Tab-separated table of N, CA and C in Angstrom:
chain	number	residue	atom	x	y	z
Q	1	MET	N	5.067	23.898	-8.653
Q	1	MET	CA	5.323	22.520	-8.313
Q	1	MET	C	4.242	21.640	-8.929
Q	2	LYS	N	4.679	20.588	-9.593
Q	2	LYS	CA	3.748	19.643	-10.208
Q	2	LYS	C	3.514	18.485	-9.250
Q	3	ILE	N	2.242	18.294	-8.874
Q	3	ILE	CA	1.869	17.273	-7.901
Q	3	ILE	C	1.004	16.222	-8.589
Q	4	VAL	N	1.268	14.963	-8.264
Q	4	VAL	CA	0.479	13.857	-8.792
Q	4	VAL	C	-0.150	13.121	-7.606
Q	5	ILE	N	-1.347	12.619	-7.815
Q	5	ILE	CA	-2.067	11.928	-6.740
Q	5	ILE	C	-2.783	10.708	-7.291
Q	6	ASP	N	-2.939	9.701	-6.426
Q	6	ASP	CA	-3.761	8.549	-6.771
Q	6	ASP	C	-4.111	7.802	-5.492
Q	7	CYS	N	-5.025	6.839	-5.628
Q	7	CYS	CA	-5.487	6.083	-4.473
Q	7	CYS	C	-6.062	4.745	-4.908
Q	8	ASP	N	-6.282	3.894	-3.914
Q	8	ASP	CA	-6.997	2.652	-4.191
Q	8	ASP	C	-8.472	2.844	-3.838
Q	9	ASP	N	-9.231	1.762	-3.887
Q	9	ASP	CA	-10.676	1.869	-3.673
Q	9	ASP	C	-11.063	2.283	-2.257
Q	10	ALA	N	-10.158	2.145	-1.296
Q	10	ALA	CA	-10.441	2.529	0.089
Q	10	ALA	C	-10.366	4.037	0.312
Q	11	ALA	N	-9.848	4.775	-0.659
Q	11	ALA	CA	-9.554	6.185	-0.397
Q	11	ALA	C	-10.070	7.148	-1.457
Q	12	ILE	N	-11.017	6.742	-2.247
Q	12	ILE	CA	-11.522	7.603	-3.317
Q	12	ILE	C	-12.076	8.922	-2.765
Q	13	GLY	N	-12.833	8.843	-1.688
Q	13	GLY	CA	-13.413	10.050	-1.096
Q	13	GLY	C	-12.356	11.011	-0.586
Q	14	LEU	N	-11.354	10.500	0.115
Q	14	LEU	CA	-10.303	11.369	0.645
Q	14	LEU	C	-9.468	11.954	-0.486
Q	15	LYS	N	-9.236	11.184	-1.530
Q	15	LYS	CA	-8.489	11.724	-2.672
Q	15	LYS	C	-9.215	12.932	-3.261
Q	16	LYS	N	-10.519	12.846	-3.400
Q	16	LYS	CA	-11.301	13.975	-3.930
Q	16	LYS	C	-11.183	15.198	-3.030
Q	17	VAL	N	-11.200	14.982	-1.721
Q	17	VAL	CA	-11.049	16.083	-0.761
Q	17	VAL	C	-9.693	16.761	-0.936
Q	18	ILE	N	-8.645	15.964	-1.059
Q	18	ILE	CA	-7.287	16.508	-1.200
Q	18	ILE	C	-7.126	17.242	-2.531
Q	19	ILE	N	-7.654	16.684	-3.596
Q	19	ILE	CA	-7.574	17.358	-4.902
Q	19	ILE	C	-8.280	18.707	-4.837
Q	20	ASP	N	-9.460	18.741	-4.254
Q	20	ASP	CA	-10.215	19.985	-4.124
Q	20	ASP	C	-9.437	20.999	-3.286
Q	21	HIS	N	-8.870	20.539	-2.184
Q	21	HIS	CA	-8.086	21.405	-1.295
Q	21	HIS	C	-6.885	22.012	-2.035
Q	22	LEU	N	-6.160	21.184	-2.765
Q	22	LEU	CA	-4.973	21.661	-3.476
Q	22	LEU	C	-5.341	22.582	-4.639
Q	23	THR	N	-6.392	22.243	-5.339
Q	23	THR	CA	-6.838	23.069	-6.462
Q	23	THR	C	-7.250	24.465	-5.979
Q	24	LYS	N	-7.980	24.509	-4.868
Q	24	LYS	CA	-8.392	25.799	-4.299
Q	24	LYS	C	-7.190	26.624	-3.853
Q	25	ALA	N	-6.107	25.935	-3.464
Q	25	ALA	CA	-4.884	26.619	-3.039
Q	25	ALA	C	-4.020	27.030	-4.231
Q	26	GLY	N	-4.464	26.684	-5.455
Q	26	GLY	CA	-3.742	27.089	-6.653
Q	26	GLY	C	-2.671	26.120	-7.115
Q	27	ALA	N	-2.643	24.932	-6.566
Q	27	ALA	CA	-1.631	23.945	-6.948
Q	27	ALA	C	-1.989	23.279	-8.270
Q	28	GLU	N	-0.965	22.847	-8.969
Q	28	GLU	CA	-1.140	22.090	-10.213
Q	28	GLU	C	-1.157	20.604	-9.853
Q	29	VAL	N	-2.347	19.997	-9.879
Q	29	VAL	CA	-2.527	18.617	-9.433
Q	29	VAL	C	-3.010	17.746	-10.585
Q	30	THR	N	-2.380	16.590	-10.740
Q	30	THR	CA	-2.811	15.614	-11.728
Q	30	THR	C	-3.259	14.356	-11.007
Q	31	ASP	N	-4.493	13.956	-11.261
Q	31	ASP	CA	-5.029	12.711	-10.724
Q	31	ASP	C	-4.792	11.618	-11.765
Q	32	LEU	N	-3.968	10.644	-11.417
Q	32	LEU	CA	-3.696	9.551	-12.350
Q	32	LEU	C	-4.911	8.650	-12.542
Q	33	ASP	N	-5.779	8.574	-11.556
Q	33	ASP	CA	-7.023	7.808	-11.630
Q	33	ASP	C	-6.807	6.423	-12.251
Q	34	TYR	N	-5.853	5.693	-11.711
Q	34	TYR	CA	-5.543	4.359	-12.218
Q	34	TYR	C	-6.769	3.449	-12.188
Q	35	LEU	N	-7.599	3.594	-11.147
Q	35	LEU	CA	-8.813	2.774	-11.046
Q	35	LEU	C	-9.809	3.085	-12.155
Q	36	GLY	N	-9.704	4.261	-12.733
Q	36	GLY	CA	-10.578	4.619	-13.844
Q	36	GLY	C	-10.295	3.821	-15.094
Q	37	THR	N	-9.070	3.314	-15.202
Q	37	THR	CA	-8.706	2.521	-16.374
Q	37	THR	C	-8.652	1.029	-16.078
Q	38	LYS	N	-8.471	0.695	-14.794
Q	38	LYS	CA	-8.406	-0.712	-14.397
Q	38	LYS	C	-9.132	-0.865	-13.062
Q	39	LYS	N	-10.403	-1.148	-13.131
Q	39	LYS	CA	-11.295	-1.177	-11.961
Q	39	LYS	C	-10.859	-2.159	-10.878
Q	40	ASP	N	-10.218	-3.251	-11.256
Q	40	ASP	CA	-9.847	-4.278	-10.285
Q	40	ASP	C	-8.403	-4.141	-9.789
Q	41	ALA	N	-7.793	-2.988	-9.983
Q	41	ALA	CA	-6.404	-2.779	-9.587
Q	41	ALA	C	-6.264	-2.764	-8.067
Q	42	PHE	N	-5.179	-3.330	-7.590
Q	42	PHE	CA	-4.840	-3.296	-6.173
Q	42	PHE	C	-3.826	-2.180	-5.933
Q	43	TYR	N	-3.646	-1.818	-4.657
Q	43	TYR	CA	-2.745	-0.709	-4.342
Q	43	TYR	C	-1.320	-0.875	-4.856
Q	44	PRO	N	-0.739	-2.093	-4.932
Q	44	PRO	CA	0.647	-2.154	-5.401
Q	44	PRO	C	0.850	-1.560	-6.803
Q	45	GLU	N	-0.015	-1.903	-7.759
Q	45	GLU	CA	0.201	-1.364	-9.107
Q	45	GLU	C	-0.153	0.122	-9.175
Q	46	ILE	N	-1.082	0.572	-8.356
Q	46	ILE	CA	-1.438	2.000	-8.324
Q	46	ILE	C	-0.265	2.817	-7.782
Q	47	GLY	N	0.289	2.371	-6.664
Q	47	GLY	CA	1.422	3.071	-6.072
Q	47	GLY	C	2.667	3.012	-6.934
Q	48	TYR	N	2.904	1.867	-7.532
Q	48	TYR	CA	4.069	1.693	-8.412
Q	48	TYR	C	3.965	2.621	-9.616
Q	49	ASN	N	2.779	2.711	-10.182
Q	49	ASN	CA	2.546	3.587	-11.341
Q	49	ASN	C	2.885	5.036	-10.992
Q	50	LEU	N	2.422	5.505	-9.856
Q	50	LEU	CA	2.715	6.888	-9.459
Q	50	LEU	C	4.210	7.071	-9.197
Q	51	ALA	N	4.830	6.122	-8.513
Q	51	ALA	CA	6.258	6.238	-8.204
Q	51	ALA	C	7.103	6.332	-9.476
Q	52	LEU	N	6.709	5.620	-10.517
Q	52	LEU	CA	7.431	5.722	-11.790
Q	52	LEU	C	7.359	7.135	-12.359
Q	53	LYS	N	6.245	7.826	-12.150
Q	53	LYS	CA	6.085	9.210	-12.630
Q	53	LYS	C	7.003	10.158	-11.862
Q	54	ILE	N	7.253	9.852	-10.601
Q	54	ILE	CA	8.204	10.640	-9.806
Q	54	ILE	C	9.623	10.333	-10.281
Q	55	GLN	N	9.903	9.054	-10.462
Q	55	GLN	CA	11.242	8.634	-10.889
Q	55	GLN	C	11.653	9.267	-12.211
Q	56	ASP	N	10.737	9.327	-13.163
Q	56	ASP	CA	11.109	9.860	-14.480
Q	56	ASP	C	11.052	11.388	-14.554
Q	57	GLY	N	10.712	12.037	-13.449
Q	57	GLY	CA	10.730	13.495	-13.397
Q	57	GLY	C	9.478	14.178	-13.912
Q	58	SER	N	8.445	13.400	-14.223
Q	58	SER	CA	7.204	14.003	-14.708
Q	58	SER	C	6.550	14.886	-13.642
Q	59	PHE	N	6.760	14.510	-12.372
Q	59	PHE	CA	6.187	15.253	-11.258
Q	59	PHE	C	7.219	15.399	-10.155
Q	60	GLU	N	7.121	16.503	-9.405
Q	60	GLU	CA	8.056	16.756	-8.309
Q	60	GLU	C	7.634	16.057	-7.027
Q	61	ARG	N	6.323	16.018	-6.784
Q	61	ARG	CA	5.804	15.413	-5.558
Q	61	ARG	C	4.594	14.550	-5.870
Q	62	GLY	N	4.413	13.508	-5.060
Q	62	GLY	CA	3.280	12.624	-5.236
Q	62	GLY	C	2.591	12.322	-3.922
Q	63	ILE	N	1.291	12.097	-4.002
Q	63	ILE	CA	0.483	11.732	-2.838
Q	63	ILE	C	-0.254	10.440	-3.173
Q	64	LEU	N	-0.094	9.455	-2.305
Q	64	LEU	CA	-0.768	8.169	-2.458
Q	64	LEU	C	-1.616	7.907	-1.219
Q	65	ILE	N	-2.852	7.467	-1.438
Q	65	ILE	CA	-3.754	7.210	-0.316
Q	65	ILE	C	-4.374	5.835	-0.475
Q	66	CYS	N	-4.341	5.064	0.596
Q	66	CYS	CA	-5.024	3.775	0.646
Q	66	CYS	C	-5.702	3.689	2.015
Q	67	GLY	N	-6.003	2.499	2.474
Q	67	GLY	CA	-6.668	2.368	3.759
Q	67	GLY	C	-5.816	2.838	4.918
Q	68	THR	N	-4.545	2.442	4.928
Q	68	THR	CA	-3.636	2.824	6.019
Q	68	THR	C	-2.475	3.706	5.580
Q	69	GLY	N	-2.163	3.720	4.303
Q	69	GLY	CA	-0.993	4.426	3.799
Q	69	GLY	C	0.257	3.561	3.813
Q	70	LEU	N	0.218	2.472	4.535
Q	70	LEU	CA	1.400	1.636	4.701
Q	70	LEU	C	1.789	0.903	3.419
Q	71	GLY	N	0.841	0.248	2.801
Q	71	GLY	CA	1.134	-0.492	1.578
Q	71	GLY	C	1.611	0.409	0.458
Q	72	MET	N	0.997	1.580	0.342
Q	72	MET	CA	1.414	2.535	-0.697
Q	72	MET	C	2.851	2.982	-0.471
Q	73	ALA	N	3.222	3.231	0.779
Q	73	ALA	CA	4.604	3.629	1.066
Q	73	ALA	C	5.570	2.506	0.712
Q	74	MET	N	5.191	1.292	1.053
Q	74	MET	CA	6.069	0.150	0.772
Q	74	MET	C	6.325	-0.005	-0.725
Q	75	ILE	N	5.277	0.069	-1.534
Q	75	ILE	CA	5.465	-0.143	-2.971
Q	75	ILE	C	6.178	1.045	-3.626
Q	76	ALA	N	5.874	2.261	-3.204
Q	76	ALA	CA	6.547	3.427	-3.792
Q	76	ALA	C	8.048	3.376	-3.532
Q	77	ASN	N	8.435	2.855	-2.377
Q	77	ASN	CA	9.855	2.750	-2.042
Q	77	ASN	C	10.570	1.639	-2.801
Q	78	LYS	N	9.852	0.857	-3.571
Q	78	LYS	CA	10.469	-0.182	-4.408
Q	78	LYS	C	10.987	0.379	-5.725
Q	79	VAL	N	10.689	1.643	-6.002
Q	79	VAL	CA	11.148	2.279	-7.228
Q	79	VAL	C	12.414	3.073	-6.899
Q	80	GLU	N	13.485	2.748	-7.578
Q	80	GLU	CA	14.776	3.372	-7.291
Q	80	GLU	C	14.697	4.897	-7.393
Q	81	GLY	N	15.234	5.561	-6.384
Q	81	GLY	CA	15.281	7.018	-6.366
Q	81	GLY	C	14.022	7.674	-5.840
Q	82	VAL	N	13.024	6.893	-5.510
Q	82	VAL	CA	11.777	7.426	-4.975
Q	82	VAL	C	11.741	7.125	-3.484
Q	83	TYR	N	11.408	8.156	-2.706
Q	83	TYR	CA	11.355	8.024	-1.253
Q	83	TYR	C	9.974	8.433	-0.778
Q	84	ALA	N	9.333	7.509	-0.063
Q	84	ALA	CA	7.963	7.714	0.392
Q	84	ALA	C	7.859	7.383	1.871
Q	85	GLY	N	6.914	8.035	2.535
Q	85	GLY	CA	6.653	7.736	3.929
Q	85	GLY	C	5.206	8.004	4.270
Q	86	VAL	N	4.682	7.193	5.176
Q	86	VAL	CA	3.313	7.373	5.642
Q	86	VAL	C	3.319	8.392	6.787
Q	87	CYS	N	2.413	9.344	6.712
Q	87	CYS	CA	2.316	10.377	7.747
Q	87	CYS	C	0.862	10.578	8.142
Q	88	HIS	N	0.648	10.569	9.455
Q	88	HIS	CA	-0.683	10.829	9.976
Q	88	HIS	C	-0.661	11.960	10.989
Q	89	ASP	N	0.425	12.742	10.967
Q	89	ASP	CA	0.522	13.938	11.797
Q	89	ASP	C	1.398	14.959	11.072
Q	90	VAL	N	1.243	16.202	11.435
Q	90	VAL	CA	1.928	17.303	10.757
Q	90	VAL	C	3.443	17.246	10.964
Q	91	PHE	N	3.889	16.980	12.174
Q	91	PHE	CA	5.324	16.953	12.447
Q	91	PHE	C	6.029	15.929	11.559
Q	92	SER	N	5.468	14.726	11.460
Q	92	SER	CA	6.077	13.689	10.613
Q	92	SER	C	6.097	14.106	9.147
Q	93	ALA	N	5.038	14.756	8.696
Q	93	ALA	CA	4.982	15.207	7.302
Q	93	ALA	C	6.068	16.238	7.019
Q	94	GLU	N	6.265	17.156	7.940
Q	94	GLU	CA	7.340	18.144	7.761
Q	94	GLU	C	8.695	17.457	7.753
Q	95	ARG	N	8.909	16.534	8.667
Q	95	ARG	CA	10.199	15.848	8.756
Q	95	ARG	C	10.438	14.957	7.538
Q	96	LEU	N	9.368	14.407	6.969
Q	96	LEU	CA	9.505	13.574	5.774
Q	96	LEU	C	10.223	14.342	4.675
Q	97	ARG	N	9.930	15.625	4.556
Q	97	ARG	CA	10.601	16.479	3.565
Q	97	ARG	C	11.890	17.056	4.119
Q	98	LYS	N	11.816	17.715	5.265
Q	98	LYS	CA	12.951	18.473	5.788
Q	98	LYS	C	14.155	17.597	6.119
Q	99	SER	N	13.909	16.419	6.669
Q	99	SER	CA	15.006	15.541	7.084
Q	99	SER	C	15.289	14.411	6.117
Q	100	ASN	N	14.266	13.934	5.402
Q	100	ASN	CA	14.433	12.732	4.581
Q	100	ASN	C	14.344	12.969	3.080
Q	101	ASP	N	13.987	14.174	2.666
Q	101	ASP	CA	13.935	14.538	1.251
Q	101	ASP	C	12.997	13.639	0.443
Q	102	ALA	N	11.896	13.207	1.064
Q	102	ALA	CA	10.952	12.310	0.383
Q	102	ALA	C	10.063	13.083	-0.578
Q	103	GLN	N	9.834	12.474	-1.744
Q	103	GLN	CA	8.977	13.090	-2.761
Q	103	GLN	C	7.546	12.587	-2.713
Q	104	VAL	N	7.288	11.508	-1.969
Q	104	VAL	CA	5.948	10.925	-1.939
Q	104	VAL	C	5.434	10.840	-0.500
Q	105	LEU	N	4.255	11.376	-0.305
Q	105	LEU	CA	3.542	11.314	0.967
Q	105	LEU	C	2.442	10.272	0.831
Q	106	THR	N	2.344	9.372	1.800
Q	106	THR	CA	1.233	8.427	1.798
Q	106	THR	C	0.418	8.615	3.072
Q	107	MET	N	-0.881	8.372	2.940
Q	107	MET	CA	-1.795	8.515	4.075
Q	107	MET	C	-2.842	7.416	4.025
Q	108	GLY	N	-3.485	7.203	5.166
Q	108	GLY	CA	-4.532	6.199	5.259
Q	108	GLY	C	-5.896	6.815	5.488
Q	109	ALA	N	-6.809	6.574	4.570
Q	109	ALA	CA	-8.157	7.120	4.677
Q	109	ALA	C	-8.934	6.504	5.837
Q	110	ARG	N	-8.512	5.342	6.294
Q	110	ARG	CA	-9.172	4.702	7.437
Q	110	ARG	C	-8.516	5.094	8.752
Q	111	VAL	N	-7.476	5.920	8.670
Q	111	VAL	CA	-6.715	6.299	9.858
Q	111	VAL	C	-6.956	7.752	10.248
Q	112	ILE	N	-7.038	8.635	9.262
Q	112	ILE	CA	-7.219	10.065	9.544
Q	112	ILE	C	-8.431	10.608	8.798
Q	113	GLY	N	-8.935	11.714	9.289
Q	113	GLY	CA	-10.072	12.362	8.660
Q	113	GLY	C	-9.633	13.406	7.647
Q	114	PRO	N	-10.591	13.950	6.915
Q	114	PRO	CA	-10.288	14.892	5.838
Q	114	PRO	C	-9.592	16.178	6.295
Q	115	GLU	N	-9.989	16.738	7.404
Q	115	GLU	CA	-9.375	17.998	7.837
Q	115	GLU	C	-7.920	17.805	8.221
Q	116	LEU	N	-7.624	16.740	8.948
Q	116	LEU	CA	-6.235	16.452	9.296
Q	116	LEU	C	-5.430	16.150	8.034
Q	117	ALA	N	-6.006	15.406	7.118
Q	117	ALA	CA	-5.302	15.086	5.867
Q	117	ALA	C	-4.933	16.354	5.110
Q	118	LYS	N	-5.846	17.310	5.036
Q	118	LYS	CA	-5.548	18.580	4.342
Q	118	LYS	C	-4.418	19.324	5.037
Q	119	THR	N	-4.424	19.327	6.360
Q	119	THR	CA	-3.374	20.009	7.124
Q	119	THR	C	-2.022	19.344	6.908
Q	120	ILE	N	-2.015	18.027	6.883
Q	120	ILE	CA	-0.778	17.267	6.650
Q	120	ILE	C	-0.219	17.561	5.258
Q	121	VAL	N	-1.061	17.522	4.266
Q	121	VAL	CA	-0.630	17.789	2.886
Q	121	VAL	C	-0.071	19.200	2.768
Q	122	THR	N	-0.742	20.163	3.345
Q	122	THR	CA	-0.282	21.558	3.289
Q	122	THR	C	1.091	21.696	3.934
Q	123	ALA	N	1.278	21.091	5.102
Q	123	ALA	CA	2.572	21.169	5.796
Q	123	ALA	C	3.670	20.487	4.999
Q	124	TRP	N	3.365	19.338	4.423
Q	124	TRP	CA	4.360	18.595	3.647
Q	124	TRP	C	4.786	19.374	2.404
Q	125	LEU	N	3.823	19.949	1.709
Q	125	LEU	CA	4.141	20.703	0.493
Q	125	LEU	C	4.898	21.993	0.797
Q	126	ALA	N	4.697	22.551	1.976
Q	126	ALA	CA	5.387	23.789	2.358
Q	126	ALA	C	6.814	23.532	2.837
Q	127	SER	N	7.155	22.281	3.056
Q	127	SER	CA	8.467	21.922	3.590
Q	127	SER	C	9.442	21.578	2.474
Q	128	GLU	N	10.689	21.921	2.701
Q	128	GLU	CA	11.764	21.592	1.759
Q	128	GLU	C	12.907	20.929	2.509
Q	129	PHE	N	13.686	20.135	1.810
Q	129	PHE	CA	14.834	19.459	2.408
Q	129	PHE	C	15.808	20.497	2.938
Q	130	GLN	N	16.248	20.298	4.184
Q	130	GLN	CA	17.118	21.278	4.831
Q	130	GLN	C	18.595	20.921	4.776
Q	131	GLY	N	18.917	19.714	4.352
Q	131	GLY	CA	20.321	19.324	4.306
Q	131	GLY	C	20.892	19.284	5.710
Q	132	GLY	N	21.960	20.027	5.945
Q	132	GLY	CA	22.565	20.085	7.273
Q	132	GLY	C	22.940	18.717	7.785
Q	133	GLY	N	22.590	18.442	9.041
Q	133	GLY	CA	22.906	17.160	9.663
Q	133	GLY	C	22.207	15.984	9.022
Q	134	SER	N	21.135	16.255	8.298
Q	134	SER	CA	20.411	15.174	7.625
Q	134	SER	C	21.061	14.772	6.304
Q	135	GLN	N	21.867	15.648	5.721
Q	135	GLN	CA	22.451	15.374	4.406
Q	135	GLN	C	23.262	14.092	4.362
Q	136	PRO	N	24.188	13.865	5.332
Q	136	PRO	CA	24.966	12.621	5.246
Q	136	PRO	C	24.096	11.368	5.401
Q	137	LYS	N	23.001	11.477	6.142
Q	137	LYS	CA	22.110	10.333	6.335
Q	137	LYS	C	21.339	10.031	5.048
Q	138	VAL	N	20.879	11.071	4.380
Q	138	VAL	CA	20.175	10.886	3.113
Q	138	VAL	C	21.149	10.373	2.049
Q	139	ASP	N	22.372	10.908	2.044
Q	139	ASP	CA	23.391	10.413	1.109
Q	139	ASP	C	23.657	8.927	1.332
Q	140	GLN	N	23.757	8.517	2.598
Q	140	GLN	CA	24.006	7.114	2.903
Q	140	GLN	C	22.824	6.247	2.462
Q	141	MET	N	21.620	6.751	2.666
Q	141	MET	CA	20.434	6.008	2.233
Q	141	MET	C	20.484	5.788	0.724
Q	142	ARG	N	20.874	6.810	-0.015
Q	142	ARG	CA	20.962	6.686	-1.475
Q	142	ARG	C	22.057	5.719	-1.892
Q	143	GLN	N	23.180	5.731	-1.183
Q	143	GLN	CA	24.267	4.797	-1.492
Q	143	GLN	C	23.845	3.355	-1.226
Q	144	LEU	N	23.194	3.118	-0.111
Q	144	LEU	CA	22.728	1.776	0.221
Q	144	LEU	C	21.658	1.307	-0.756
Q	145	GLU	N	20.841	2.233	-1.206
Q	145	GLU	CA	19.821	1.901	-2.203
Q	145	GLU	C	20.480	1.376	-3.476
Q	146	LYS	N	21.551	2.004	-3.903
Q	146	LYS	CA	22.250	1.563	-5.120
Q	146	LYS	C	22.771	0.125	-4.957
Q	147	GLN	N	23.206	-0.228	-3.770
Q	147	GLN	CA	23.641	-1.603	-3.515
Q	147	GLN	C	22.467	-2.566	-3.664
Q	148	SER	N	21.349	-2.172	-3.149
Q	148	SER	CA	20.165	-3.027	-3.200
Q	148	SER	C	19.666	-3.230	-4.625
Q	149	PHE	N	19.760	-2.170	-5.432
Q	149	PHE	CA	19.308	-2.258	-6.811
Q	149	PHE	C	20.402	-2.791	-7.739
Q	150	GLY	N	21.561	-3.121	-7.164
Q	150	GLY	CA	22.610	-3.768	-7.938
Q	150	GLY	C	23.422	-2.857	-8.821
Q	151	LYS	N	23.495	-1.574	-8.463
Q	151	LYS	CA	24.277	-0.658	-9.306
Q	151	LYS	C	25.510	-0.191	-8.571
């Protein structure tokens, strides 16, 4: 699985923790490091940049971290076909994948600590979409999305 990660200035430390955690677990992780190329970037362009990489199929899963995770989730969901959610507990992270088929996990560095963040990421990556009763709901979400994007 190809994983991409990025963050804003509020979450640089937590991003490093997550990259180290995933690398030690043997995952293939790419840090987009948008702030490395544009120091004054705000979370919207950072999150949008990562979401485009998910949309075009360059990566299967993405992790975005900011102060709360909320803004990153909002901007990632503005990219057609990309589904993101903020999770600060393991159950929600599992459900984000199992029930909602989301490819992007967002978290807040000012909300959770490093150990919980690692546990959340591990649970989310271990989860897969289960279909079943959730399938018609995800299908409807995709249909409504097409209306919103004018297709």
